[in-house]
Amino acid sequence: MGVYEAKVVWTRGDQQFLDKGYSRAHSWSFDGGAVVPGSSAPSSVPVPMSDPAGVDPEEAMIASLSSCHMLWFLAFAANAGLVVDTYVDEASGKMGKVENGKRYLAEVTLRPFTSFTGREPDQAEIDALHHQAHDHCEMAHSVRATITVEATIG
């Protein structure tokens, strides 16, 4: 099994801290050199303490689920002899609360749109490929959110 790492860095700088008015902006660094600005969601912590330009953990979780699903879909489409030209997913998520009132990512909806060159699959084949992708996506196995796929082709 692989080991995956990310480095998350936040520094206080010259900000006050105990008044809770500190910035939630931070950075995520990955092994390939990518650095992504992170922050709390402005809906959770108001601006200027959050940075709307940063990726919040909820968005990152949704993007991770979408990306994992897409990578498996592309692999299965290639195995089926399909040439995918475009894959665009406008994914979204909704928070819910468990019995003790704690919030969690309850629902994720993936809305992949794909276009093809050559043989155009029908909706049944697309749905089967997305089902395979979901069954193989490690990120989907790692969450308790209900994941729905609303696939379209064009």
mmCIF file with all atom_site columns, C-alpha atoms in Angstrom:
data_model
loop_
_atom_site.group_PDB
_atom_site.id
_atom_site.type_symbol
_atom_site.label_atom_id
_atom_site.label_alt_id
_atom_site.label_comp_id
_atom_site.label_asym_id
_atom_site.label_entity_id
_atom_site.label_seq_id
_atom_site.pdbx_PDB_ins_code
_atom_site.Cartn_x
_atom_site.Cartn_y
_atom_site.Cartn_z
_atom_site.occupancy
_atom_site.B_iso_or_equiv
_atom_site.pdbx_formal_charge
_atom_site.auth_seq_id
_atom_site.auth_comp_id
_atom_site.auth_asym_id
_atom_site.auth_atom_id
_atom_site.pdbx_PDB_model_num
ATOM 1   C CA . MET A 1 1   ? 0.000   0.000  0.000   1.00 0.00 ? 1   MET A CA 1
ATOM 2   C CA . GLY A 1 2   ? 1.196   3.487  -0.804  1.00 0.00 ? 2   GLY A CA 1
ATOM 3   C CA . VAL A 1 3   ? 1.959   6.211  1.681   1.00 0.00 ? 3   VAL A CA 1
ATOM 4   C CA . TYR A 1 4   ? 0.758   9.695  0.792   1.00 0.00 ? 4   TYR A CA 1
ATOM 5   C CA . GLU A 1 5   ? 1.860   12.927 2.384   1.00 0.00 ? 5   GLU A CA 1
ATOM 6   C CA . ALA A 1 6   ? 0.821   16.551 2.472   1.00 0.00 ? 6   ALA A CA 1
ATOM 7   C CA . LYS A 1 7   ? 2.364   19.406 4.385   1.00 0.00 ? 7   LYS A CA 1
ATOM 8   C CA . VAL A 1 8   ? 0.038   22.002 5.915   1.00 0.00 ? 8   VAL A CA 1
ATOM 9   C CA . VAL A 1 9   ? 1.619   25.237 7.164   1.00 0.00 ? 9   VAL A CA 1
ATOM 10  C CA . TRP A 1 10  ? 0.023   28.097 9.113   1.00 0.00 ? 10  TRP A CA 1
ATOM 11  C CA . THR A 1 11  ? 1.861   30.869 10.915  1.00 0.00 ? 11  THR A CA 1
ATOM 12  C CA . ARG A 1 12  ? 0.488   33.512 13.236  1.00 0.00 ? 12  ARG A CA 1
ATOM 13  C CA . GLY A 1 13  ? 2.834   36.274 12.186  1.00 0.00 ? 13  GLY A CA 1
ATOM 14  C CA . ASP A 1 14  ? 2.073   39.494 14.056  1.00 0.00 ? 14  ASP A CA 1
ATOM 15  C CA . GLN A 1 15  ? -1.637  38.718 14.533  1.00 0.00 ? 15  GLN A CA 1
ATOM 16  C CA . GLN A 1 16  ? -3.401  38.514 17.846  1.00 0.00 ? 16  GLN A CA 1
ATOM 17  C CA . PHE A 1 17  ? -4.459  34.968 18.627  1.00 0.00 ? 17  PHE A CA 1
ATOM 18  C CA . LEU A 1 18  ? -6.530  34.692 21.803  1.00 0.00 ? 18  LEU A CA 1
ATOM 19  C CA . ASP A 1 19  ? -9.174  37.101 20.438  1.00 0.00 ? 19  ASP A CA 1
ATOM 20  C CA . LYS A 1 20  ? -9.817  34.488 17.664  1.00 0.00 ? 20  LYS A CA 1
ATOM 21  C CA . GLY A 1 21  ? -9.481  37.168 15.000  1.00 0.00 ? 21  GLY A CA 1
ATOM 22  C CA . TYR A 1 22  ? -6.474  35.458 13.418  1.00 0.00 ? 22  TYR A CA 1
ATOM 23  C CA . SER A 1 23  ? -6.328  34.539 9.760   1.00 0.00 ? 23  SER A CA 1
ATOM 24  C CA . ARG A 1 24  ? -7.240  30.986 8.846   1.00 0.00 ? 24  ARG A CA 1
ATOM 25  C CA . ALA A 1 25  ? -5.226  31.216 5.602   1.00 0.00 ? 25  ALA A CA 1
ATOM 26  C CA . HIS A 1 26  ? -2.557  28.541 5.292   1.00 0.00 ? 26  HIS A CA 1
ATOM 27  C CA . SER A 1 27  ? -0.847  26.486 2.583   1.00 0.00 ? 27  SER A CA 1
ATOM 28  C CA . TRP A 1 28  ? -0.851  22.891 1.459   1.00 0.00 ? 28  TRP A CA 1
ATOM 29  C CA . SER A 1 29  ? 2.322   21.515 -0.135  1.00 0.00 ? 29  SER A CA 1
ATOM 30  C CA . PHE A 1 30  ? 2.587   18.250 -2.024  1.00 0.00 ? 30  PHE A CA 1
ATOM 31  C CA . ASP A 1 31  ? 5.465   16.005 -3.094  1.00 0.00 ? 31  ASP A CA 1
ATOM 32  C CA . GLY A 1 32  ? 5.425   17.170 -6.719  1.00 0.00 ? 32  GLY A CA 1
ATOM 33  C CA . GLY A 1 33  ? 5.986   20.765 -5.667  1.00 0.00 ? 33  GLY A CA 1
ATOM 34  C CA . ALA A 1 34  ? 2.421   22.037 -5.914  1.00 0.00 ? 34  ALA A CA 1
ATOM 35  C CA . VAL A 1 35  ? 1.479   24.568 -3.257  1.00 0.00 ? 35  VAL A CA 1
ATOM 36  C CA . VAL A 1 36  ? -2.213  25.297 -2.777  1.00 0.00 ? 36  VAL A CA 1
ATOM 37  C CA . PRO A 1 37  ? -3.615  28.123 -0.664  1.00 0.00 ? 37  PRO A CA 1
ATOM 38  C CA . GLY A 1 38  ? -5.984  26.822 2.000   1.00 0.00 ? 38  GLY A CA 1
ATOM 39  C CA . SER A 1 39  ? -8.431  28.502 4.357   1.00 0.00 ? 39  SER A CA 1
ATOM 40  C CA . SER A 1 40  ? -11.554 27.897 6.326   1.00 0.00 ? 40  SER A CA 1
ATOM 41  C CA . ALA A 1 41  ? -14.755 28.380 4.340   1.00 0.00 ? 41  ALA A CA 1
ATOM 42  C CA . PRO A 1 42  ? -16.056 31.955 4.478   1.00 0.00 ? 42  PRO A CA 1
ATOM 43  C CA . SER A 1 43  ? -19.437 30.448 5.413   1.00 0.00 ? 43  SER A CA 1
ATOM 44  C CA . SER A 1 44  ? -17.804 29.006 8.551   1.00 0.00 ? 44  SER A CA 1
ATOM 45  C CA . VAL A 1 45  ? -15.412 31.817 9.476   1.00 0.00 ? 45  VAL A CA 1
ATOM 46  C CA . PRO A 1 46  ? -16.137 35.263 8.039   1.00 0.00 ? 46  PRO A CA 1
ATOM 47  C CA . VAL A 1 47  ? -13.753 37.267 5.867   1.00 0.00 ? 47  VAL A CA 1
ATOM 48  C CA . PRO A 1 48  ? -11.173 38.679 6.620   1.00 0.00 ? 48  PRO A CA 1
ATOM 49  C CA . MET A 1 49  ? -10.336 35.819 8.998   1.00 0.00 ? 49  MET A CA 1
ATOM 50  C CA . SER A 1 50  ? -10.895 33.388 6.118   1.00 0.00 ? 50  SER A CA 1
ATOM 51  C CA . ASP A 1 51  ? -9.567  33.786 2.595   1.00 0.00 ? 51  ASP A CA 1
ATOM 52  C CA . PRO A 1 52  ? -12.161 33.167 -0.147  1.00 0.00 ? 52  PRO A CA 1
ATOM 53  C CA . ALA A 1 53  ? -9.307  32.464 -2.600  1.00 0.00 ? 53  ALA A CA 1
ATOM 54  C CA . GLY A 1 54  ? -8.110  29.525 -0.484  1.00 0.00 ? 54  GLY A CA 1
ATOM 55  C CA . VAL A 1 55  ? -9.413  25.994 -0.827  1.00 0.00 ? 55  VAL A CA 1
ATOM 56  C CA . ASP A 1 56  ? -11.348 24.973 2.254   1.00 0.00 ? 56  ASP A CA 1
ATOM 57  C CA . PRO A 1 57  ? -11.319 21.388 3.581   1.00 0.00 ? 57  PRO A CA 1
ATOM 58  C CA . GLU A 1 58  ? -14.892 20.753 2.423   1.00 0.00 ? 58  GLU A CA 1
ATOM 59  C CA . GLU A 1 59  ? -14.058 21.780 -1.158  1.00 0.00 ? 59  GLU A CA 1
ATOM 60  C CA . ALA A 1 60  ? -10.890 19.697 -1.052  1.00 0.00 ? 60  ALA A CA 1
ATOM 61  C CA . MET A 1 61  ? -12.839 16.624 0.040   1.00 0.00 ? 61  MET A CA 1
ATOM 62  C CA . ILE A 1 62  ? -15.308 17.052 -2.818  1.00 0.00 ? 62  ILE A CA 1
ATOM 63  C CA . ALA A 1 63  ? -12.493 17.643 -5.319  1.00 0.00 ? 63  ALA A CA 1
ATOM 64  C CA . SER A 1 64  ? -10.682 14.546 -4.048  1.00 0.00 ? 64  SER A CA 1
ATOM 65  C CA . LEU A 1 65  ? -13.781 12.389 -4.525  1.00 0.00 ? 65  LEU A CA 1
ATOM 66  C CA . SER A 1 66  ? -14.406 13.847 -7.980  1.00 0.00 ? 66  SER A CA 1
ATOM 67  C CA . SER A 1 67  ? -10.786 13.461 -9.079  1.00 0.00 ? 67  SER A CA 1
ATOM 68  C CA . CYS A 1 68  ? -10.531 9.859  -7.886  1.00 0.00 ? 68  CYS A CA 1
ATOM 69  C CA . HIS A 1 69  ? -13.799 8.972  -9.650  1.00 0.00 ? 69  HIS A CA 1
ATOM 70  C CA . MET A 1 70  ? -12.638 10.661 -12.874 1.00 0.00 ? 70  MET A CA 1
ATOM 71  C CA . LEU A 1 71  ? -9.286  8.842  -12.919 1.00 0.00 ? 71  LEU A CA 1
ATOM 72  C CA . TRP A 1 72  ? -10.994 5.467  -12.580 1.00 0.00 ? 72  TRP A CA 1
ATOM 73  C CA . PHE A 1 73  ? -13.628 6.407  -15.181 1.00 0.00 ? 73  PHE A CA 1
ATOM 74  C CA . LEU A 1 74  ? -10.918 7.369  -17.699 1.00 0.00 ? 74  LEU A CA 1
ATOM 75  C CA . ALA A 1 75  ? -9.137  4.045  -17.105 1.00 0.00 ? 75  ALA A CA 1
ATOM 76  C CA . PHE A 1 76  ? -12.315 2.018  -17.629 1.00 0.00 ? 76  PHE A CA 1
ATOM 77  C CA . ALA A 1 77  ? -13.331 4.075  -20.680 1.00 0.00 ? 77  ALA A CA 1
ATOM 78  C CA . ALA A 1 78  ? -9.921  3.403  -22.270 1.00 0.00 ? 78  ALA A CA 1
ATOM 79  C CA . ASN A 1 79  ? -10.299 -0.309 -21.472 1.00 0.00 ? 79  ASN A CA 1
ATOM 80  C CA . ALA A 1 80  ? -13.674 -0.210 -23.263 1.00 0.00 ? 80  ALA A CA 1
ATOM 81  C CA . GLY A 1 81  ? -12.073 1.337  -26.367 1.00 0.00 ? 81  GLY A CA 1
ATOM 82  C CA . LEU A 1 82  ? -13.654 4.754  -25.843 1.00 0.00 ? 82  LEU A CA 1
ATOM 83  C CA . VAL A 1 83  ? -11.715 7.924  -26.652 1.00 0.00 ? 83  VAL A CA 1
ATOM 84  C CA . VAL A 1 84  ? -12.644 10.552 -24.075 1.00 0.00 ? 84  VAL A CA 1
ATOM 85  C CA . ASP A 1 85  ? -12.110 14.133 -25.267 1.00 0.00 ? 85  ASP A CA 1
ATOM 86  C CA . THR A 1 86  ? -13.527 16.041 -22.318 1.00 0.00 ? 86  THR A CA 1
ATOM 87  C CA . TYR A 1 87  ? -14.484 15.227 -18.746 1.00 0.00 ? 87  TYR A CA 1
ATOM 88  C CA . VAL A 1 88  ? -15.949 18.052 -16.674 1.00 0.00 ? 88  VAL A CA 1
ATOM 89  C CA . ASP A 1 89  ? -17.479 17.477 -13.247 1.00 0.00 ? 89  ASP A CA 1
ATOM 90  C CA . GLU A 1 90  ? -19.343 20.223 -11.419 1.00 0.00 ? 90  GLU A CA 1
ATOM 91  C CA . ALA A 1 91  ? -19.386 18.371 -8.126  1.00 0.00 ? 91  ALA A CA 1
ATOM 92  C CA . SER A 1 92  ? -21.051 19.628 -4.958  1.00 0.00 ? 92  SER A CA 1
ATOM 93  C CA . GLY A 1 93  ? -21.502 18.546 -1.381  1.00 0.00 ? 93  GLY A CA 1
ATOM 94  C CA . LYS A 1 94  ? -23.876 19.146 1.500   1.00 0.00 ? 94  LYS A CA 1
ATOM 95  C CA . MET A 1 95  ? -23.110 19.046 5.175   1.00 0.00 ? 95  MET A CA 1
ATOM 96  C CA . GLY A 1 96  ? -25.303 17.209 7.662   1.00 0.00 ? 96  GLY A CA 1
ATOM 97  C CA . LYS A 1 97  ? -25.305 16.551 11.390  1.00 0.00 ? 97  LYS A CA 1
ATOM 98  C CA . VAL A 1 98  ? -24.938 13.295 13.263  1.00 0.00 ? 98  VAL A CA 1
ATOM 99  C CA . GLU A 1 99  ? -26.883 12.454 16.424  1.00 0.00 ? 99  GLU A CA 1
ATOM 100 C CA . ASN A 1 100 ? -24.537 14.416 18.697  1.00 0.00 ? 100 ASN A CA 1
ATOM 101 C CA . GLY A 1 101 ? -24.869 17.539 16.522  1.00 0.00 ? 101 GLY A CA 1
ATOM 102 C CA . LYS A 1 102 ? -21.414 17.283 14.941  1.00 0.00 ? 102 LYS A CA 1
ATOM 103 C CA . ARG A 1 103 ? -21.268 18.345 11.282  1.00 0.00 ? 103 ARG A CA 1
ATOM 104 C CA . TYR A 1 104 ? -19.996 16.055 8.539   1.00 0.00 ? 104 TYR A CA 1
ATOM 105 C CA . LEU A 1 105 ? -20.018 15.809 4.761   1.00 0.00 ? 105 LEU A CA 1
ATOM 106 C CA . ALA A 1 106 ? -23.313 13.989 4.276   1.00 0.00 ? 106 ALA A CA 1
ATOM 107 C CA . GLU A 1 107 ? -23.924 14.099 0.522   1.00 0.00 ? 107 GLU A CA 1
ATOM 108 C CA . VAL A 1 108 ? -21.741 14.499 -2.535  1.00 0.00 ? 108 VAL A CA 1
ATOM 109 C CA . THR A 1 109 ? -23.132 14.788 -6.035  1.00 0.00 ? 109 THR A CA 1
ATOM 110 C CA . LEU A 1 110 ? -20.821 14.231 -8.982  1.00 0.00 ? 110 LEU A CA 1
ATOM 111 C CA . ARG A 1 111 ? -22.076 15.659 -12.278 1.00 0.00 ? 111 ARG A CA 1
ATOM 112 C CA . PRO A 1 112 ? -19.598 14.398 -14.864 1.00 0.00 ? 112 PRO A CA 1
ATOM 113 C CA . PHE A 1 113 ? -20.083 15.491 -18.460 1.00 0.00 ? 113 PHE A CA 1
ATOM 114 C CA . THR A 1 114 ? -18.041 13.602 -21.034 1.00 0.00 ? 114 THR A CA 1
ATOM 115 C CA . SER A 1 115 ? -17.535 13.939 -24.766 1.00 0.00 ? 115 SER A CA 1
ATOM 116 C CA . PHE A 1 116 ? -15.977 11.366 -27.045 1.00 0.00 ? 116 PHE A CA 1
ATOM 117 C CA . THR A 1 117 ? -14.304 10.935 -30.429 1.00 0.00 ? 117 THR A CA 1
ATOM 118 C CA . GLY A 1 118 ? -15.244 7.906  -32.479 1.00 0.00 ? 118 GLY A CA 1
ATOM 119 C CA . ARG A 1 119 ? -17.679 5.466  -30.921 1.00 0.00 ? 119 ARG A CA 1
ATOM 120 C CA . GLU A 1 120 ? -20.213 7.306  -28.782 1.00 0.00 ? 120 GLU A CA 1
ATOM 121 C CA . PRO A 1 121 ? -21.395 5.214  -25.814 1.00 0.00 ? 121 PRO A CA 1
ATOM 122 C CA . ASP A 1 122 ? -25.044 5.172  -24.852 1.00 0.00 ? 122 ASP A CA 1
ATOM 123 C CA . GLN A 1 123 ? -26.248 6.274  -21.422 1.00 0.00 ? 123 GLN A CA 1
ATOM 124 C CA . ALA A 1 124 ? -26.376 2.671  -20.157 1.00 0.00 ? 124 ALA A CA 1
ATOM 125 C CA . GLU A 1 125 ? -22.691 2.139  -20.966 1.00 0.00 ? 125 GLU A CA 1
ATOM 126 C CA . ILE A 1 126 ? -21.761 5.489  -19.400 1.00 0.00 ? 126 ILE A CA 1
ATOM 127 C CA . ASP A 1 127 ? -23.691 4.584  -16.261 1.00 0.00 ? 127 ASP A CA 1
ATOM 128 C CA . ALA A 1 128 ? -21.937 1.191  -16.090 1.00 0.00 ? 128 ALA A CA 1
ATOM 129 C CA . LEU A 1 129 ? -18.506 2.848  -16.437 1.00 0.00 ? 129 LEU A CA 1
ATOM 130 C CA . HIS A 1 130 ? -19.357 5.316  -13.675 1.00 0.00 ? 130 HIS A CA 1
ATOM 131 C CA . HIS A 1 131 ? -20.567 2.456  -11.482 1.00 0.00 ? 131 HIS A CA 1
ATOM 132 C CA . GLN A 1 132 ? -17.220 0.687  -12.013 1.00 0.00 ? 132 GLN A CA 1
ATOM 133 C CA . ALA A 1 133 ? -15.343 3.893  -11.267 1.00 0.00 ? 133 ALA A CA 1
ATOM 134 C CA . HIS A 1 134 ? -17.270 4.411  -8.033  1.00 0.00 ? 134 HIS A CA 1
ATOM 135 C CA . ASP A 1 135 ? -16.649 0.815  -6.963  1.00 0.00 ? 135 ASP A CA 1
ATOM 136 C CA . HIS A 1 136 ? -12.879 1.267  -7.431  1.00 0.00 ? 136 HIS A CA 1
ATOM 137 C CA . CYS A 1 137 ? -12.428 4.788  -6.045  1.00 0.00 ? 137 CYS A CA 1
ATOM 138 C CA . GLU A 1 138 ? -10.432 4.584  -2.820  1.00 0.00 ? 138 GLU A CA 1
ATOM 139 C CA . MET A 1 139 ? -11.619 8.021  -1.739  1.00 0.00 ? 139 MET A CA 1
ATOM 140 C CA . ALA A 1 140 ? -15.265 6.947  -2.062  1.00 0.00 ? 140 ALA A CA 1
ATOM 141 C CA . HIS A 1 141 ? -14.477 3.945  0.165   1.00 0.00 ? 141 HIS A CA 1
ATOM 142 C CA . SER A 1 142 ? -13.004 6.335  2.740   1.00 0.00 ? 142 SER A CA 1
ATOM 143 C CA . VAL A 1 143 ? -16.058 8.475  3.459   1.00 0.00 ? 143 VAL A CA 1
ATOM 144 C CA . ARG A 1 144 ? -19.498 7.894  4.867   1.00 0.00 ? 144 ARG A CA 1
ATOM 145 C CA . ALA A 1 145 ? -21.118 10.510 2.612   1.00 0.00 ? 145 ALA A CA 1
ATOM 146 C CA . THR A 1 146 ? -23.738 9.321  0.164   1.00 0.00 ? 146 THR A CA 1
ATOM 147 C CA . ILE A 1 147 ? -22.243 9.778  -3.295  1.00 0.00 ? 147 ILE A CA 1
ATOM 148 C CA . THR A 1 148 ? -24.555 10.208 -6.258  1.00 0.00 ? 148 THR A CA 1
ATOM 149 C CA . VAL A 1 149 ? -23.407 10.330 -9.886  1.00 0.00 ? 149 VAL A CA 1
ATOM 150 C CA . GLU A 1 150 ? -25.530 12.263 -12.409 1.00 0.00 ? 150 GLU A CA 1
ATOM 151 C CA . ALA A 1 151 ? -23.649 11.584 -15.633 1.00 0.00 ? 151 ALA A CA 1
ATOM 152 C CA . THR A 1 152 ? -24.332 13.225 -18.996 1.00 0.00 ? 152 THR A CA 1
ATOM 153 C CA . ILE A 1 153 ? -22.687 12.844 -22.385 1.00 0.00 ? 153 ILE A CA 1
ATOM 154 C CA . GLY A 1 154 ? -22.454 15.162 -25.317 1.00 0.00 ? 154 GLY A CA 1
#
